[in-house]
PDB file of C-alpha atoms in Angstrom:
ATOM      1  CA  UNK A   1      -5.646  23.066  11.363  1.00 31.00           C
ATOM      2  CA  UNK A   2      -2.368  23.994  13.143  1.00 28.00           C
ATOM      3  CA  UNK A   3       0.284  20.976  12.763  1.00 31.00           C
ATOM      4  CA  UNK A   4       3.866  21.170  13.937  1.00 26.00           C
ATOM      5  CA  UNK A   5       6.948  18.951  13.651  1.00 28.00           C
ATOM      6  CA  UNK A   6       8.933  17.206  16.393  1.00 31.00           C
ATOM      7  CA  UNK A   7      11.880  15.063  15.814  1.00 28.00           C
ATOM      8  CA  UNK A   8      13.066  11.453  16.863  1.00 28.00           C
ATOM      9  CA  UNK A   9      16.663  10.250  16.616  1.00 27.00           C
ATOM     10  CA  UNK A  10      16.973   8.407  13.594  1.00 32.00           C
ATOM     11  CA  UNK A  11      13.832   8.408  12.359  1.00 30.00           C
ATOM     12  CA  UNK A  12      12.245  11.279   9.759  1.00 36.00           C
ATOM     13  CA  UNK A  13      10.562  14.396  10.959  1.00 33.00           C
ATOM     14  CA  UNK A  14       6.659  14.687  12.161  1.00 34.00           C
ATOM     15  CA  UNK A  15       4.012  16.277  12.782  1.00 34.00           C
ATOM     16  CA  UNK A  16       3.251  16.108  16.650  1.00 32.00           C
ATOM     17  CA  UNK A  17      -0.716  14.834  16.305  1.00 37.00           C
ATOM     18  CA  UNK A  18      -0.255  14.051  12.109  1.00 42.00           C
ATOM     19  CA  UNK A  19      -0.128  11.422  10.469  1.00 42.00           C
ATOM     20  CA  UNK A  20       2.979  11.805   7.779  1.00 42.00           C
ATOM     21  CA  UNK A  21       4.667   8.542   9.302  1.00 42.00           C
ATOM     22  CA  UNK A  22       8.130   8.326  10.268  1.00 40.00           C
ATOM     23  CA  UNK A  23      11.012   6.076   8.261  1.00 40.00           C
ATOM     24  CA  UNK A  24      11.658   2.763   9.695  1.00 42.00           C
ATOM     25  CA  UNK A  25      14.982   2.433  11.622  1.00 42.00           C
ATOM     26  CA  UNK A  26      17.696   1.215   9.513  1.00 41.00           C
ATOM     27  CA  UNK A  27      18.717  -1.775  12.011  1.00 44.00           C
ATOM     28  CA  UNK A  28      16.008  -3.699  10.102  1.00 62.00           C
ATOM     29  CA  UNK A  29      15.508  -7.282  10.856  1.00 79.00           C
ATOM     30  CA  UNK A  30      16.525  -9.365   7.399  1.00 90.00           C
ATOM     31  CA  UNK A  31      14.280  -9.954   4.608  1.00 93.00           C
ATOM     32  CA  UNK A  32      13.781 -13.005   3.221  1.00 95.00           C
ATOM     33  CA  UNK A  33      15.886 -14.472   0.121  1.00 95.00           C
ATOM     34  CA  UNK A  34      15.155 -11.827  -2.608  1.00 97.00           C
ATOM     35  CA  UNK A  35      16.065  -9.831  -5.718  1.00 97.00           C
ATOM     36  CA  UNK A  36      16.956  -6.564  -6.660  1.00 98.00           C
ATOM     37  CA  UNK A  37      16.908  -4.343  -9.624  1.00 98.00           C
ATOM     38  CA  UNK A  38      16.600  -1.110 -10.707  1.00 98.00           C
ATOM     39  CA  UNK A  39      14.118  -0.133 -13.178  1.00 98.00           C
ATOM     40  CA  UNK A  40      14.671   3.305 -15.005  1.00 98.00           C
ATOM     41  CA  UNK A  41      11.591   5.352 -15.777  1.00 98.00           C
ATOM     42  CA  UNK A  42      10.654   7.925 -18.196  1.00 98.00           C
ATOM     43  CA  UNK A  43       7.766   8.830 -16.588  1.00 98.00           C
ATOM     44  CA  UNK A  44       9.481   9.644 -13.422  1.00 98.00           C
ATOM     45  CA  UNK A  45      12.468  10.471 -14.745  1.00 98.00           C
ATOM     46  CA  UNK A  46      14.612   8.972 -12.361  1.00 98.00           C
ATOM     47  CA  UNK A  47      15.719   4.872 -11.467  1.00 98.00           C
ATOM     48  CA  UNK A  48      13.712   3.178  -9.138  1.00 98.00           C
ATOM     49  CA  UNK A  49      14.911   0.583  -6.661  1.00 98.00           C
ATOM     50  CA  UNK A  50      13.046  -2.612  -6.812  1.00 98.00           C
ATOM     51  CA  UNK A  51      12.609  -5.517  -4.381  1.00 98.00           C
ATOM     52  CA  UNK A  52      10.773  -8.978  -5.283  1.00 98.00           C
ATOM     53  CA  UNK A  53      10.708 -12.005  -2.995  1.00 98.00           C
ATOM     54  CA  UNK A  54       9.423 -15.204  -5.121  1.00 98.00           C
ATOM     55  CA  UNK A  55       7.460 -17.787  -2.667  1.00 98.00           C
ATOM     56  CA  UNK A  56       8.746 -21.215  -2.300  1.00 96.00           C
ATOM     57  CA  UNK A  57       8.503 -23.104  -5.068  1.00 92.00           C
ATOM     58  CA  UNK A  58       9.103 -20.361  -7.651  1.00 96.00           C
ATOM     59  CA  UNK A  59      12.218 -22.617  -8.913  1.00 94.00           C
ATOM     60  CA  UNK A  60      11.088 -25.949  -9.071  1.00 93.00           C
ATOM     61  CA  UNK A  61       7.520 -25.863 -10.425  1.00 90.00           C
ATOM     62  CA  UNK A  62       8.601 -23.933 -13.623  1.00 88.00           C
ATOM     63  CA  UNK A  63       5.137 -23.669 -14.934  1.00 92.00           C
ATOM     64  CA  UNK A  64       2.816 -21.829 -12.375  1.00 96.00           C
ATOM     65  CA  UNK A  65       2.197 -18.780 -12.056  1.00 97.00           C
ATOM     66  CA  UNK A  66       1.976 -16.761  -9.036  1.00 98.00           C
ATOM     67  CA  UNK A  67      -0.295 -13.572  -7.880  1.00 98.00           C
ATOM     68  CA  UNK A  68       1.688 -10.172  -7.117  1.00 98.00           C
ATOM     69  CA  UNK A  69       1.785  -8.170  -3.891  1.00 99.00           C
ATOM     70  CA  UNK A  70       2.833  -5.073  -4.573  1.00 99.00           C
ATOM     71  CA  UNK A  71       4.286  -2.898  -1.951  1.00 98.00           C
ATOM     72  CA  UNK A  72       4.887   0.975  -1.743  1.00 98.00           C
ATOM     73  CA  UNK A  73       7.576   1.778   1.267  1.00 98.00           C
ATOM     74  CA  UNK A  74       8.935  -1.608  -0.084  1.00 98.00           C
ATOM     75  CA  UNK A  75      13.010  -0.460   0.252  1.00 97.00           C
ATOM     76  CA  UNK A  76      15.117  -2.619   2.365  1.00 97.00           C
ATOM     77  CA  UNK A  77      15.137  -0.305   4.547  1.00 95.00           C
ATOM     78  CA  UNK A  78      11.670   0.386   5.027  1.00 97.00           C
ATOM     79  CA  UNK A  79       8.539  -1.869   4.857  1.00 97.00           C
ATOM     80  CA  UNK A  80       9.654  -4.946   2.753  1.00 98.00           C
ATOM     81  CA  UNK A  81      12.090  -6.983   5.532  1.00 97.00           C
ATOM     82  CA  UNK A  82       8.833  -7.448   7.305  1.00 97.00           C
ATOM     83  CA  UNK A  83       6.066  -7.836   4.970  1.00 98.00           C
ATOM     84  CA  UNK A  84       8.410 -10.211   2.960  1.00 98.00           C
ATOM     85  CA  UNK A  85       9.154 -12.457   6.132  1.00 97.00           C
ATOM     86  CA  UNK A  86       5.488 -12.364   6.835  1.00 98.00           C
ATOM     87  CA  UNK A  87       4.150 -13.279   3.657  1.00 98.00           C
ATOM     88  CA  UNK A  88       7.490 -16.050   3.472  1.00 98.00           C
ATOM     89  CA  UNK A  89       6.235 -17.506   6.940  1.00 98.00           C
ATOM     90  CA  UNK A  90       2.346 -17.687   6.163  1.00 98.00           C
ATOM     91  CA  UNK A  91       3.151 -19.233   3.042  1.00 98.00           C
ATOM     92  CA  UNK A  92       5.544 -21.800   4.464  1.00 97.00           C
ATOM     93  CA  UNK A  93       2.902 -22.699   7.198  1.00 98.00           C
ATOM     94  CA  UNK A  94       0.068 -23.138   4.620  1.00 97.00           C
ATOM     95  CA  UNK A  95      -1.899 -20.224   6.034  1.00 98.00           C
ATOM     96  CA  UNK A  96      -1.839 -17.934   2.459  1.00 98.00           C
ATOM     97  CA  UNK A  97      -1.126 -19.040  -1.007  1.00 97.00           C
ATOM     98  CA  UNK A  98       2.033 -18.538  -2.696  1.00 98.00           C
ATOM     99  CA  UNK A  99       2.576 -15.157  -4.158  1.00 98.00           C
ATOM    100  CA  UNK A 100       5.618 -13.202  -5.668  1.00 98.00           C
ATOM    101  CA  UNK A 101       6.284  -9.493  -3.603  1.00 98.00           C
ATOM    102  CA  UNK A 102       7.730  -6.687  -5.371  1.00 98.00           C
ATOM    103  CA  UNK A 103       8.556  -3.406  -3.134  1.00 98.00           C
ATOM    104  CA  UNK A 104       9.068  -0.001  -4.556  1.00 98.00           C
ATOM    105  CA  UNK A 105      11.859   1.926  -2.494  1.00 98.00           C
ATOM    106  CA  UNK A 106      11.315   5.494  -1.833  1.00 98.00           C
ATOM    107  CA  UNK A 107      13.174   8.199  -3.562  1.00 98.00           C
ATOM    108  CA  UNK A 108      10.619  11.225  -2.674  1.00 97.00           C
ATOM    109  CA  UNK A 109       8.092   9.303  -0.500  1.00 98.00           C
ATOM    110  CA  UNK A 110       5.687  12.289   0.298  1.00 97.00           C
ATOM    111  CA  UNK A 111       5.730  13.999  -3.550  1.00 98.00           C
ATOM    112  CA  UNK A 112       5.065  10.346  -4.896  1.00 98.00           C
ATOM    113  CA  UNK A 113       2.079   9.621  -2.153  1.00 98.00           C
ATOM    114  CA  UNK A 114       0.444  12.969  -2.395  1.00 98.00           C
ATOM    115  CA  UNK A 115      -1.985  14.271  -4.967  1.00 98.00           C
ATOM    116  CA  UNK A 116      -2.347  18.127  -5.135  1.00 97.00           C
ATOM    117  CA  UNK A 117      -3.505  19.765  -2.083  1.00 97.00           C
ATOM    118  CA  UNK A 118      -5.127  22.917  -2.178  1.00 96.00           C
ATOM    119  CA  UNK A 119      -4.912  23.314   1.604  1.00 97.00           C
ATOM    120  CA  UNK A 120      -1.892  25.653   2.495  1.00 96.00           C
ATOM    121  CA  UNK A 121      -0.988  23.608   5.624  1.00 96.00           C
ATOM    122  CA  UNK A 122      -0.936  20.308   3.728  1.00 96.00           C
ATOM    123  CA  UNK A 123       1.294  22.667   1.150  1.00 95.00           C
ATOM    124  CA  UNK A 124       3.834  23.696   3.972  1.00 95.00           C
ATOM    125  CA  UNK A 125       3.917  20.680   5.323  1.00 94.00           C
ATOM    126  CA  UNK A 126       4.446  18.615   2.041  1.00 95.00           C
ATOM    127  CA  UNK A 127       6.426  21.527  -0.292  1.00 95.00           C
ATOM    128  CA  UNK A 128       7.080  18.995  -2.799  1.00 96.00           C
ATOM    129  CA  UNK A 129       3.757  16.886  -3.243  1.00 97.00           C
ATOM    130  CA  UNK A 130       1.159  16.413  -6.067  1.00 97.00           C
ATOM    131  CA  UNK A 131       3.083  13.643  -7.792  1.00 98.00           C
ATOM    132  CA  UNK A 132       0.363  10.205  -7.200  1.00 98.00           C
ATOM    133  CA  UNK A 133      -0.437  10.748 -10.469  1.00 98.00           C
ATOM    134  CA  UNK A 134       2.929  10.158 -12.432  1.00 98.00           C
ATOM    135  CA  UNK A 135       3.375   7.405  -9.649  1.00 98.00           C
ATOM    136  CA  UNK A 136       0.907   5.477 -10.150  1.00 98.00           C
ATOM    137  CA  UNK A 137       1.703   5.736 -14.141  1.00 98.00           C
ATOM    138  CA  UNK A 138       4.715   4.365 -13.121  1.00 98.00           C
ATOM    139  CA  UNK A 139       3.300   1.419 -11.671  1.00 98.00           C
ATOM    140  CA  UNK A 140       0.740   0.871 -14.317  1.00 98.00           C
ATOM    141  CA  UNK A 141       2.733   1.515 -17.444  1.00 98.00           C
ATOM    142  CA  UNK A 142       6.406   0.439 -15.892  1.00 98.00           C
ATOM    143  CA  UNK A 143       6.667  -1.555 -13.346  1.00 98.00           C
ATOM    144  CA  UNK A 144       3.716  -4.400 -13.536  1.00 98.00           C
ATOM    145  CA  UNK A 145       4.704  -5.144 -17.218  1.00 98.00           C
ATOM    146  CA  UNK A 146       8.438  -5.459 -16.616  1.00 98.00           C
ATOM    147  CA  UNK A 147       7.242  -7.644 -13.648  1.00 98.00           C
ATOM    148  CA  UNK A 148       5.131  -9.682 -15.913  1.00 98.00           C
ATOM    149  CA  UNK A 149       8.169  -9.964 -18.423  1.00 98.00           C
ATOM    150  CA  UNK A 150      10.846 -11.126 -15.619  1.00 98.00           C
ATOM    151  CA  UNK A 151       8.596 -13.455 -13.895  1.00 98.00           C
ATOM    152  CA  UNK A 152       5.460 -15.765 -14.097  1.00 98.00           C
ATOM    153  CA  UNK A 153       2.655 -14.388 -13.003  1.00 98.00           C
ATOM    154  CA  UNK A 154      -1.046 -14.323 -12.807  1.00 98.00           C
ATOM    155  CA  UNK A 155      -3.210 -11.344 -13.753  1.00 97.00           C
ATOM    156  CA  UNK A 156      -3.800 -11.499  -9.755  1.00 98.00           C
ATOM    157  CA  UNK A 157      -2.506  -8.197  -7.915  1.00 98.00           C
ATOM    158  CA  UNK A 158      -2.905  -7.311  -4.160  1.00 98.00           C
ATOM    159  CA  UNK A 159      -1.398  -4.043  -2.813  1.00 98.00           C
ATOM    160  CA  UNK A 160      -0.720  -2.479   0.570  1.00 98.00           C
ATOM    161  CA  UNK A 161       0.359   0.034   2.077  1.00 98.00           C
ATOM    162  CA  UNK A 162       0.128   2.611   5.425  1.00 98.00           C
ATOM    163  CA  UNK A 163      -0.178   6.287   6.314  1.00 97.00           C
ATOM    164  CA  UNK A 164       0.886   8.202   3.176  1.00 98.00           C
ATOM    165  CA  UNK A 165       0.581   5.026   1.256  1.00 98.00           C
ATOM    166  CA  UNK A 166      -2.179   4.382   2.508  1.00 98.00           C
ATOM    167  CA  UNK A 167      -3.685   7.710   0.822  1.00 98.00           C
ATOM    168  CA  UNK A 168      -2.044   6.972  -2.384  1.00 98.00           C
ATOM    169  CA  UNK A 169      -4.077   3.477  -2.095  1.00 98.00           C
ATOM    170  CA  UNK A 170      -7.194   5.060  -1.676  1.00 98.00           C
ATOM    171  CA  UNK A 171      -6.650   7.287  -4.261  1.00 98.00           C
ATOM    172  CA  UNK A 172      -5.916   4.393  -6.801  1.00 98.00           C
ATOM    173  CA  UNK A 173      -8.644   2.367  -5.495  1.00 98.00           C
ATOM    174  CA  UNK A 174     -10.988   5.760  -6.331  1.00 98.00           C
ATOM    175  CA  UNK A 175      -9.751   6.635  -9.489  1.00 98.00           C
ATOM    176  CA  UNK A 176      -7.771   3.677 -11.034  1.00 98.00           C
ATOM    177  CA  UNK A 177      -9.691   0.955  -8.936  1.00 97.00           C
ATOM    178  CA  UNK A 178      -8.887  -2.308 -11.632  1.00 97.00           C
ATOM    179  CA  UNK A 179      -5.505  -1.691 -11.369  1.00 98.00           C
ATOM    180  CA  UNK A 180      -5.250  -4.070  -8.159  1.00 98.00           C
ATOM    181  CA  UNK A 181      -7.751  -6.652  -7.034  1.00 98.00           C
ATOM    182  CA  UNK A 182      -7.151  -6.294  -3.406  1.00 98.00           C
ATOM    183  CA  UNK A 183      -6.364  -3.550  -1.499  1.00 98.00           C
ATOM    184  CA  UNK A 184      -5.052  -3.482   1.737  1.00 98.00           C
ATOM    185  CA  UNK A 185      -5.290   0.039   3.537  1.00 98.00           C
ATOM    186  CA  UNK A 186      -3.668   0.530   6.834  1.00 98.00           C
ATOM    187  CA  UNK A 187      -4.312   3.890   8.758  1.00 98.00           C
ATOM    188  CA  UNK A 188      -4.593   6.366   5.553  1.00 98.00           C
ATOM    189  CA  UNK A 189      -3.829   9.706   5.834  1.00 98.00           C
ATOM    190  CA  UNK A 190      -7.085  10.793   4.501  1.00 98.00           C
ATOM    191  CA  UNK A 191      -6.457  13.883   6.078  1.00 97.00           C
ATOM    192  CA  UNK A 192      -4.867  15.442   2.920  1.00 98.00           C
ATOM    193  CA  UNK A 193      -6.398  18.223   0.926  1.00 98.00           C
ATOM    194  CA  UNK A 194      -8.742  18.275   3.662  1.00 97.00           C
ATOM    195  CA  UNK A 195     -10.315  14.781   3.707  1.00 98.00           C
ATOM    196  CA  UNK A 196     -10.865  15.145  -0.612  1.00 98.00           C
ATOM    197  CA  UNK A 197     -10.871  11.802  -1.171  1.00 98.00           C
ATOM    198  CA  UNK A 198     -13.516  10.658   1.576  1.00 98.00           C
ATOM    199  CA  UNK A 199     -15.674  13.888   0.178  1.00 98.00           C
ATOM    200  CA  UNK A 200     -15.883  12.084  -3.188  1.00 97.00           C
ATOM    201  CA  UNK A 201     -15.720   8.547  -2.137  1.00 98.00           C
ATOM    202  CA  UNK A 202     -19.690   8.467  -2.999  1.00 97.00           C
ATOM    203  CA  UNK A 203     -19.475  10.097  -6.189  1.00 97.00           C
ATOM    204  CA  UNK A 204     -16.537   7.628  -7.312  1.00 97.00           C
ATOM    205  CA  UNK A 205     -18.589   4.203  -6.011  1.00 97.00           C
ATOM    206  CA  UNK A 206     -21.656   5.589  -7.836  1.00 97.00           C
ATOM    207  CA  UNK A 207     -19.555   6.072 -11.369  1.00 96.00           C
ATOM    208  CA  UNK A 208     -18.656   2.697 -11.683  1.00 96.00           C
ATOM    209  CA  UNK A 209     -21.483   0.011 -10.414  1.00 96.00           C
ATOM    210  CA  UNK A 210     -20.085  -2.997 -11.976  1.00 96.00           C
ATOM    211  CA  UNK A 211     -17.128  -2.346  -9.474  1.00 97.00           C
ATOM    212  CA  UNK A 212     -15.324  -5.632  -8.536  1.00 97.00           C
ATOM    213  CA  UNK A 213     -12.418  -5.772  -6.018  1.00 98.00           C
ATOM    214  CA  UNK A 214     -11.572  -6.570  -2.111  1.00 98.00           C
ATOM    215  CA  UNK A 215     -11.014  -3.267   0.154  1.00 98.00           C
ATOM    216  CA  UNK A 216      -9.761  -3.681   3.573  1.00 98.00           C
ATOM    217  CA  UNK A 217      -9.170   0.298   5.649  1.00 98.00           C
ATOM    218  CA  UNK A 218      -8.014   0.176   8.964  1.00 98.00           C
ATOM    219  CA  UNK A 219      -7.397   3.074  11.257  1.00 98.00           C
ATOM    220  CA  UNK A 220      -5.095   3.656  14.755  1.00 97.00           C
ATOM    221  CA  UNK A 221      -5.871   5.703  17.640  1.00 95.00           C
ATOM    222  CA  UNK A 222      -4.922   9.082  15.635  1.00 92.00           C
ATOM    223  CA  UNK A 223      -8.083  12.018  15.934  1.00 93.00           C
ATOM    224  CA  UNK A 224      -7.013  13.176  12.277  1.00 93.00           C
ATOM    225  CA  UNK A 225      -7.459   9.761  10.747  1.00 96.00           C
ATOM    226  CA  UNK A 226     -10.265   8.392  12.808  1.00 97.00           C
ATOM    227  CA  UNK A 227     -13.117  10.443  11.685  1.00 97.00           C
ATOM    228  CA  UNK A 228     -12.219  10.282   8.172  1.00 98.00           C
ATOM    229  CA  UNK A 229     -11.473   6.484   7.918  1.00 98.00           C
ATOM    230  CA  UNK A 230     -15.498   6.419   9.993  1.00 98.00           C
ATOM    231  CA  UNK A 231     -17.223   8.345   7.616  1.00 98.00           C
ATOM    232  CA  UNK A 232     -15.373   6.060   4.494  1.00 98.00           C
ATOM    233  CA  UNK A 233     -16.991   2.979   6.475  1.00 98.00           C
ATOM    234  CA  UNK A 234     -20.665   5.076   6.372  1.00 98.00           C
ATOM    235  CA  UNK A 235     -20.145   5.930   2.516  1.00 98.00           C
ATOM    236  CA  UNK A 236     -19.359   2.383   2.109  1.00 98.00           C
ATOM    237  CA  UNK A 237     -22.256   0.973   4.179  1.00 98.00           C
ATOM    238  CA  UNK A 238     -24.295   3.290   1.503  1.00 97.00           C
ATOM    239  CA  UNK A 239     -22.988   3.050  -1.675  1.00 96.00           C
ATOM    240  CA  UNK A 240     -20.851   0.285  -2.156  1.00 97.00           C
ATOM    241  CA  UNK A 241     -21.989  -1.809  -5.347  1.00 97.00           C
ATOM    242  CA  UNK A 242     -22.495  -5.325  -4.982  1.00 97.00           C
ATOM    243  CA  UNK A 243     -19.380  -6.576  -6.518  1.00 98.00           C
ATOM    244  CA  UNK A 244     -17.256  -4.816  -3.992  1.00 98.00           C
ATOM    245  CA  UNK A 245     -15.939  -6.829  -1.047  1.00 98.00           C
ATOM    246  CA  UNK A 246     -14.910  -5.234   1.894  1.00 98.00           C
ATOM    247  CA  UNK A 247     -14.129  -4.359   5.532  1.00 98.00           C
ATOM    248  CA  UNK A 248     -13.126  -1.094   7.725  1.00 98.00           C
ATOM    249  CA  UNK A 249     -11.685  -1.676  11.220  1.00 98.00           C
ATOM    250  CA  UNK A 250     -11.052   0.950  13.721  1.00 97.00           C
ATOM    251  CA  UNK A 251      -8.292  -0.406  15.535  1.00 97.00           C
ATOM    252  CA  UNK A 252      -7.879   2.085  18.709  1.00 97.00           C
ATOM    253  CA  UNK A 253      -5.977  -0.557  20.487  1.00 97.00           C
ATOM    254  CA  UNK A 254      -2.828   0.513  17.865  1.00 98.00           C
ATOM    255  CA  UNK A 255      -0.389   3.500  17.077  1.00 96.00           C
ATOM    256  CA  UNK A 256       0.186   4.798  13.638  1.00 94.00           C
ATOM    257  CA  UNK A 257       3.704   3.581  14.315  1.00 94.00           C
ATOM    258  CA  UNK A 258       2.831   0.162  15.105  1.00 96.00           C
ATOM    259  CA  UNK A 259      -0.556  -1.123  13.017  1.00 97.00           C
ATOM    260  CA  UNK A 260       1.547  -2.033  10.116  1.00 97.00           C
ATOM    261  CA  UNK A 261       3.813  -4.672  11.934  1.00 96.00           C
ATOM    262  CA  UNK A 262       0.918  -5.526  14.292  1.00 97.00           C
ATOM    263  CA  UNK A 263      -1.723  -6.452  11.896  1.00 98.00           C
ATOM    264  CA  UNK A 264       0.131  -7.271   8.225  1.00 98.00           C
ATOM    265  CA  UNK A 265       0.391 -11.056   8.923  1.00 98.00           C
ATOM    266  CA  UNK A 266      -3.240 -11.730  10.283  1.00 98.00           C
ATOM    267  CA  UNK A 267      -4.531  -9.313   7.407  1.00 98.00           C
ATOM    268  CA  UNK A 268      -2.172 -11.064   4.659  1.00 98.00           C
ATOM    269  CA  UNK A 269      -3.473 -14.484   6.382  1.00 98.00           C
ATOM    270  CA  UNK A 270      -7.473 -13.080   5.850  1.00 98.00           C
ATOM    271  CA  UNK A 271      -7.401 -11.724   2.404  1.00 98.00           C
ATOM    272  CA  UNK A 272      -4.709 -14.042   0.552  1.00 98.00           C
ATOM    273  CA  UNK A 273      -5.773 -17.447   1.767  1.00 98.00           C
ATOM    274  CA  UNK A 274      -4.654 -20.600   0.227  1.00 96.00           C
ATOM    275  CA  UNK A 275      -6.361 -21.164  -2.735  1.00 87.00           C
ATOM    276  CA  UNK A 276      -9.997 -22.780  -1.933  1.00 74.00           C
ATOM    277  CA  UNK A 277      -9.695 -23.604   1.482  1.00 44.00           C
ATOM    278  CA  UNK A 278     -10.611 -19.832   2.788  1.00 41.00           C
ATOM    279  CA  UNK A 279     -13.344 -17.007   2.046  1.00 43.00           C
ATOM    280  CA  UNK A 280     -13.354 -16.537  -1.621  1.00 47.00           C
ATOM    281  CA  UNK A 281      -9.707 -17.766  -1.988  1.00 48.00           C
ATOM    282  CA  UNK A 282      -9.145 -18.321  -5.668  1.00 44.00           C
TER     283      UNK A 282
END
């Protein structure tokens, strides 16, 4: 497949018709009261940038515990102002229960995002990629137990992410699926390594039966995500065990550069309700 790059003032380069999504603008609306911290890590070799917004109440009831949304693109200057002040106003308007969110800033977004590709496009479009593994070891063995030791919190996790996230999310949800308990996909780039993961999904769902977690995949109006994200929803339809709740929704009414802000709060609303009052809100 032929891809090429275009460029927008101040955003990052490309792919005219791909979907390797741009970096938010840096006039940002504010985030919410939060922390930050960085966190070094052997496994990556490098210091990581953390973000956490605690929900109201955090201070005052000193013995609960809170569930975790975890957050790739989740630097100030990326996808945490708005997930944060989404999550802060659902909370506050007793439309989702209280949880803690902890963002991961980007150092090398598309080497972090990106298993091995043995495409040459993907290659020369992504020269430094291949590195979800060691990422996602990161999360597991670095960053959710220093977030366990800093703050109180359940054994409860929720992640989400878009695009390239997105396809790291899938990936996790394939291979490392009890590492979250919800996952919330928007528009994946399951284009990578020409559509690998989607190829397997039925091979992964049938290796582990007693599979029990919450998937929700969306997809934009984008022709190299659409098909893939479609045939996921058939695998699903046909081989998703019984413990696995979960939803795909093509949204063709959307842009890649817009379902994220468009649909986080109604989707954060859906699949993190206050505790009994919604769906299978625990």
């Amino acid at each position: 497949m032929t891809r090429r790059w275009m460029a927008y003032v101040g955003l990052s380069l490309l792919l005219a018709g791909c979907s390797v999504r741009r970096l938010p603008p840096i006039a940002l609306e504010p985030p919410p009261p939060h922390e930050l911290y960085l966190l070094p890590s052997s496994v990556l070799k490098e210091e990581r940038r953390i973000a956490v917004y605690l929900p109201p109440g955090y201070d005052t009831a000193k013995e609960a515990r809170f569930p975790v949304l975890y957050m790739p693109d989740g630097g100030l200057q990326e996808d945490f102002p708005h997930v944060a002040s989404a999550v802060d106003a659902a909370i506050r308007a007793g439309e989702m229960r209280p949880v803690i969110v902890v963002g991961i800033e980007n150092t090398v977004r598309k080497r972090d995002m990106t298993g091995p590709s043995e495409v040459a496009a993907d290659r020369e479009l992504v020269p430094v990629s291949g590195g979800s593994a060691a990422f996602r070891a990161f999360i597991r063995d670095e960053l959710i137990p220093d977030i366990s030791r800093r703050y109180r919190v359940t054994e409860e996790r929720a992640v989400i992410g878009e695009s390239l996230a997105g396809l790291f999310l899938m990936e996790t949800f394939f291979l490392q699926p009890e590492l979250f308990d919800t996952y919330l996909v928007l528009s994946p780039s399951l284009w990578w390594n020409g559509e690998a993961l989607v190829n397997q999904a039925g091979a992964h769902l049938a290796s582990r039966p007693g599979l029990r977690a919450r998937l929700y995949v969306s997809s934009a109006n984008e022709t190299d995500i659409v098909p893939a994200v479609a045939r996921l929803k058939d695998i699903l339809q046909a081989s998703a065990p019984a413990g696995l709740t979960w939803e795909v929704e093509p949204r063709p009414d959307l842009r890649h550069d817009n379902i994220y802000r468009s649909t986080a709060p109604a989707l954060l609303r859906k699949w993190l309700p206050p505790v009994n009052t919604a769906g299978d809100g625990r």
